[in-house]
Short mmCIF file of C-alpha atoms and ligand atoms in Angstrom, two decimals:
data_model
loop_
_atom_site.label_atom_id
_atom_site.label_comp_id
_atom_site.label_asym_id
_atom_site.label_seq_id
_atom_site.Cartn_x
_atom_site.Cartn_y
_atom_site.Cartn_z
CA UNK A 25 14.69 -40.92 -16.23
CA UNK A 26 12.52 -37.83 -16.67
CA UNK A 27 8.88 -38.13 -15.68
CA UNK A 28 6.52 -38.78 -18.57
CA UNK A 29 3.78 -36.17 -18.69
CA UNK A 30 0.72 -37.16 -20.71
CA UNK A 31 -0.82 -34.20 -22.52
CA UNK A 32 -4.24 -34.48 -24.10
CA UNK A 33 -4.10 -33.21 -27.70
CA UNK A 34 -5.31 -29.67 -28.32
CA UNK A 35 -5.05 -26.89 -30.88
CA UNK A 36 -2.31 -24.80 -29.23
CA UNK A 37 -0.14 -27.69 -28.09
CA UNK A 38 3.38 -26.31 -28.59
CA UNK A 39 3.53 -24.10 -25.49
CA UNK A 40 2.41 -26.94 -23.18
CA UNK A 41 5.07 -29.23 -24.62
CA UNK A 42 7.76 -26.58 -24.23
CA UNK A 43 6.68 -25.68 -20.67
CA UNK A 44 6.85 -29.34 -19.61
CA UNK A 45 10.28 -29.75 -21.25
CA UNK A 46 11.69 -26.68 -19.58
CA UNK A 47 10.48 -27.98 -16.22
CA UNK A 48 12.41 -31.23 -16.76
CA UNK A 49 9.53 -33.46 -17.81
CA UNK A 50 9.13 -35.60 -20.91
CA UNK A 51 5.97 -34.60 -22.77
CA UNK A 52 3.91 -37.39 -24.33
CA UNK A 53 1.04 -36.19 -26.49
CA UNK A 54 -1.82 -38.64 -26.14
CA UNK A 55 -3.86 -40.14 -28.97
CA UNK A 56 -7.59 -40.02 -28.27
CA UNK A 57 -8.44 -42.52 -31.02
CA UNK A 58 -5.73 -45.08 -30.28
CA UNK A 59 -5.19 -45.10 -26.51
CA UNK A 60 -7.96 -45.97 -24.06
CA UNK A 61 -7.61 -43.93 -20.83
CA UNK A 62 -6.86 -47.03 -18.71
CA UNK A 63 -3.94 -47.83 -21.01
CA UNK A 64 -2.71 -44.23 -20.92
CA UNK A 65 -2.59 -44.44 -17.11
CA UNK A 66 0.02 -47.19 -17.24
CA UNK A 67 2.32 -45.11 -19.47
CA UNK A 68 2.46 -41.72 -17.71
CA UNK A 69 3.73 -40.27 -14.42
CA UNK A 70 1.58 -37.17 -14.56
CA UNK A 71 -1.40 -35.78 -16.47
CA UNK A 72 -1.69 -32.36 -18.08
CA UNK A 73 -5.22 -31.42 -19.12
CA UNK A 74 -4.90 -28.49 -21.54
CA UNK A 75 -7.16 -25.77 -22.94
CA UNK A 76 -9.79 -26.10 -25.64
CA UNK A 77 -13.44 -25.56 -26.42
CA UNK A 78 -16.47 -26.19 -24.18
CA UNK A 79 -17.55 -29.35 -22.40
CA UNK A 80 -21.00 -30.59 -23.42
CA UNK A 81 -23.22 -29.31 -20.56
CA UNK A 82 -24.98 -32.69 -20.50
CA UNK A 83 -21.95 -33.83 -18.47
CA UNK A 84 -23.14 -31.62 -15.61
CA UNK A 85 -26.86 -31.95 -16.22
CA UNK A 86 -27.65 -28.74 -18.12
CA UNK A 87 -29.07 -27.85 -21.50
CA UNK A 88 -26.56 -26.03 -23.73
CA UNK A 89 -26.88 -22.24 -23.91
CA UNK A 90 -26.67 -20.42 -27.27
CA UNK A 91 -23.02 -19.53 -26.57
CA UNK A 92 -21.72 -23.11 -26.41
CA UNK A 93 -18.83 -24.05 -28.70
CA UNK A 94 -18.30 -27.79 -28.28
CA UNK A 95 -14.87 -29.43 -28.30
CA UNK A 96 -13.66 -32.06 -30.76
CA UNK A 97 -15.75 -35.26 -30.83
CA UNK A 98 -14.61 -37.77 -28.23
CA UNK A 99 -12.50 -35.31 -26.27
CA UNK A 100 -14.96 -34.82 -23.36
CA UNK A 101 -15.27 -38.55 -22.75
CA UNK A 102 -11.52 -39.18 -23.06
CA UNK A 103 -10.49 -36.37 -20.73
CA UNK A 104 -13.21 -36.89 -18.14
CA UNK A 105 -12.37 -40.61 -17.98
CA UNK A 106 -8.67 -39.78 -17.63
CA UNK A 107 -9.32 -37.15 -14.97
CA UNK A 108 -11.40 -39.62 -12.94
CA UNK A 109 -8.75 -42.31 -13.21
CA UNK A 110 -6.05 -39.82 -12.21
CA UNK A 111 -8.08 -38.65 -9.22
CA UNK A 112 -8.69 -42.22 -8.08
CA UNK A 113 -5.01 -43.15 -8.49
CA UNK A 114 -3.70 -39.90 -6.97
CA UNK A 115 -1.73 -39.34 -10.18
CA UNK A 116 -0.25 -35.80 -10.25
CA UNK A 117 -2.45 -33.59 -12.42
CA UNK A 118 -2.12 -30.06 -13.74
CA UNK A 119 -5.22 -28.69 -15.44
CA UNK A 120 -5.30 -25.54 -17.56
CA UNK A 121 -8.37 -23.53 -18.69
CA UNK A 122 -10.73 -26.14 -20.26
CA UNK A 123 -8.64 -28.67 -18.31
CA UNK A 124 -9.63 -27.01 -15.03
CA UNK A 125 -13.27 -27.22 -16.13
CA UNK A 126 -12.84 -30.89 -17.12
CA UNK A 127 -11.29 -31.65 -13.73
CA UNK A 128 -14.14 -29.94 -11.87
CA UNK A 129 -16.88 -31.64 -13.92
CA UNK A 130 -15.14 -35.04 -13.70
CA UNK A 131 -15.15 -34.71 -9.91
CA UNK A 132 -18.84 -33.72 -9.77
CA UNK A 133 -18.77 -29.91 -10.10
CA UNK A 134 -20.62 -27.67 -12.57
CA UNK A 135 -19.83 -24.76 -14.92
CA UNK A 136 -21.09 -21.31 -15.71
CA UNK A 137 -21.83 -21.67 -19.41
CA UNK A 138 -21.10 -18.06 -20.33
CA UNK A 139 -19.59 -15.41 -18.06
CA UNK A 140 -20.64 -12.37 -20.10
CA UNK A 141 -24.33 -13.25 -20.32
CA UNK A 142 -24.62 -14.71 -16.80
CA UNK A 143 -22.50 -12.47 -14.57
CA UNK A 144 -23.36 -8.76 -14.53
CA UNK A 145 -20.28 -6.55 -14.27
CA UNK A 146 -17.77 -9.32 -14.91
CA UNK A 147 -14.32 -8.40 -16.19
CA UNK A 148 -13.30 -9.22 -19.76
CA UNK A 149 -11.98 -12.79 -19.51
CA UNK A 150 -11.59 -13.21 -23.27
CA UNK A 151 -8.43 -11.34 -24.21
CA UNK A 152 -7.30 -13.43 -27.16
CA UNK A 153 -4.05 -11.91 -28.47
CA UNK A 154 -1.21 -11.98 -27.91
CA UNK A 155 -1.45 -15.27 -26.02
CA UNK A 156 0.49 -13.82 -23.08
CA UNK A 157 -1.48 -10.55 -22.89
CA UNK A 158 -2.24 -9.68 -19.27
CA UNK A 159 -6.01 -9.52 -18.84
CA UNK A 160 -6.66 -9.18 -15.12
CA UNK A 161 -5.21 -9.92 -11.72
CA UNK A 162 -5.98 -12.89 -9.51
CA UNK A 163 -5.93 -13.13 -5.74
CA UNK A 164 -4.16 -16.27 -4.56
CA UNK A 165 -5.05 -17.95 -1.26
CA UNK A 166 -2.19 -17.83 1.22
CA UNK A 167 -0.93 -21.27 2.20
CA UNK A 168 -2.28 -23.10 -0.86
CA UNK A 169 -0.06 -25.22 -3.09
CA UNK A 170 -0.49 -22.62 -5.83
CA UNK A 171 0.59 -19.87 -3.44
CA UNK A 172 3.66 -21.85 -2.40
CA UNK A 173 4.70 -22.35 -6.03
CA UNK A 174 4.03 -18.76 -7.12
CA UNK A 175 5.37 -17.05 -4.00
CA UNK A 176 8.22 -15.27 -5.74
CA UNK A 177 5.82 -13.81 -8.27
CA UNK A 178 3.10 -12.67 -5.87
CA UNK A 179 2.89 -9.18 -4.42
CA UNK A 180 2.57 -8.66 -0.66
CA UNK A 181 -1.19 -8.82 -1.03
CA UNK A 182 -0.95 -12.18 -2.91
CA UNK A 183 -1.80 -10.66 -6.29
CA UNK A 184 -0.63 -12.09 -9.60
CA UNK A 185 -1.23 -10.82 -13.17
CA UNK A 186 -2.58 -13.38 -15.62
CA UNK A 187 -3.79 -13.83 -19.20
CA UNK A 188 -7.37 -14.94 -19.79
CA UNK A 189 -9.05 -16.70 -22.73
CA UNK A 190 -12.20 -18.30 -21.36
CA UNK A 191 -15.89 -17.50 -21.70
CA UNK A 192 -16.91 -20.17 -19.18
CA UNK A 193 -15.96 -20.59 -15.53
CA UNK A 194 -16.48 -22.89 -12.57
CA UNK A 195 -19.85 -22.68 -10.81
CA UNK A 196 -20.24 -25.39 -8.17
CA UNK A 197 -16.84 -26.56 -6.97
CA UNK A 198 -16.44 -30.35 -6.82
CA UNK A 199 -16.22 -31.96 -3.38
CA UNK A 200 -12.68 -32.33 -2.02
CA UNK A 201 -11.43 -29.23 -3.88
CA UNK A 202 -10.66 -25.74 -2.61
CA UNK A 203 -10.72 -22.48 -4.51
CA UNK A 204 -7.17 -21.09 -4.44
CA UNK A 205 -7.43 -18.04 -6.70
CA UNK A 206 -10.20 -15.68 -7.75
CA UNK A 207 -10.42 -12.70 -10.09
CA UNK A 208 -11.60 -9.38 -8.60
CA UNK A 209 -15.09 -10.02 -10.08
CA UNK A 210 -15.40 -13.27 -8.14
CA UNK A 211 -14.73 -15.62 -11.06
CA UNK A 212 -12.87 -18.73 -9.83
CA UNK A 213 -9.37 -18.78 -11.33
CA UNK A 214 -7.82 -21.81 -9.58
CA UNK A 215 -8.71 -24.87 -7.53
CA UNK A 216 -6.73 -27.67 -5.95
CA UNK A 217 -7.21 -30.83 -3.90
CA UNK A 218 -5.33 -30.25 -0.68
CA UNK A 219 -5.01 -33.98 0.12
CA UNK A 220 -3.66 -35.00 -3.31
CA UNK A 221 -0.06 -35.52 -4.28
CA UNK A 222 -0.53 -32.74 -6.83
CA UNK A 223 -3.89 -31.76 -8.22
CA UNK A 224 -3.98 -28.13 -9.33
CA UNK A 225 -6.12 -26.40 -11.92
CA UNK A 226 -5.81 -22.83 -13.19
CA UNK A 227 -8.19 -20.91 -15.43
CA UNK A 228 -5.45 -18.83 -17.08
CA UNK A 229 -2.72 -20.06 -19.44
CA UNK A 230 0.65 -20.32 -17.66
CA UNK A 231 2.09 -22.28 -20.61
CA UNK A 232 2.12 -19.16 -22.80
CA UNK A 233 4.86 -17.61 -20.64
CA UNK A 234 7.63 -20.19 -21.11
CA UNK A 235 9.86 -17.70 -22.94
CA UNK A 236 9.94 -15.35 -19.98
CA UNK A 237 9.47 -17.96 -17.27
CA UNK A 238 6.74 -16.26 -15.19
CA UNK A 239 5.06 -19.56 -14.33
CA UNK A 240 7.97 -21.97 -14.68
CA UNK A 241 7.78 -22.68 -10.93
CA UNK A 242 4.25 -24.03 -11.38
CA UNK A 243 5.37 -26.50 -14.06
CA UNK A 244 8.49 -27.39 -12.03
CA UNK A 245 6.35 -28.12 -8.96
CA UNK A 246 4.09 -30.31 -11.07
CA UNK A 247 6.92 -32.24 -12.73
CA UNK A 248 8.70 -32.69 -9.37
CA UNK A 249 5.51 -34.22 -7.92
CA UNK A 250 5.48 -36.73 -10.81
CA UNK A 251 8.87 -38.26 -9.91
MN1 MN B 8 -9.89 -15.06 -16.33
#
């Protein structure tokens, strides 16, 4: 029986579904209106928190800046509840872009509301098309779970080329997590919980590369942890 991977619904869903399938998992797109998070937890072997618009800054105790673009109604609550349940149950979790931000906020961290207006000299992290366009490199921490899974892709200096479609980023990292990749401008590009079965978040979009397989090992590592 393949592991059932719950995926929160989002606008660009197809590439997540295909990436999970190609890694041997069975994608199950969740229904925010019909399935309470506690019920979802009984039906999945792993959780994939995907990309999307911004989390309401009230979740981390800030007033919204002028650049905020809020996500669909109900999505913050649903995903933060799910992330907290998954953390408490040690359910394998892969978090992508907004998902990484949800994971961090759910665990008590905070966000930078807008990179461009808050970080002088930051790289361009909003390269929108094509979805797999390489935007910048990231430096991956040797010995991390992410490093282990991406080893074949990394250069000798642990560098990896990624796409980038985010205007927000992690600020304070939640307790229990480690930063495992950064962009050359210091923006956090990945975190993980070293003591979890599998709890990895990346700020880029590995799902957009399923045709060429650049990040298949990341999805395979995730699905394997869900067995
Ligand atoms: Mn980026």
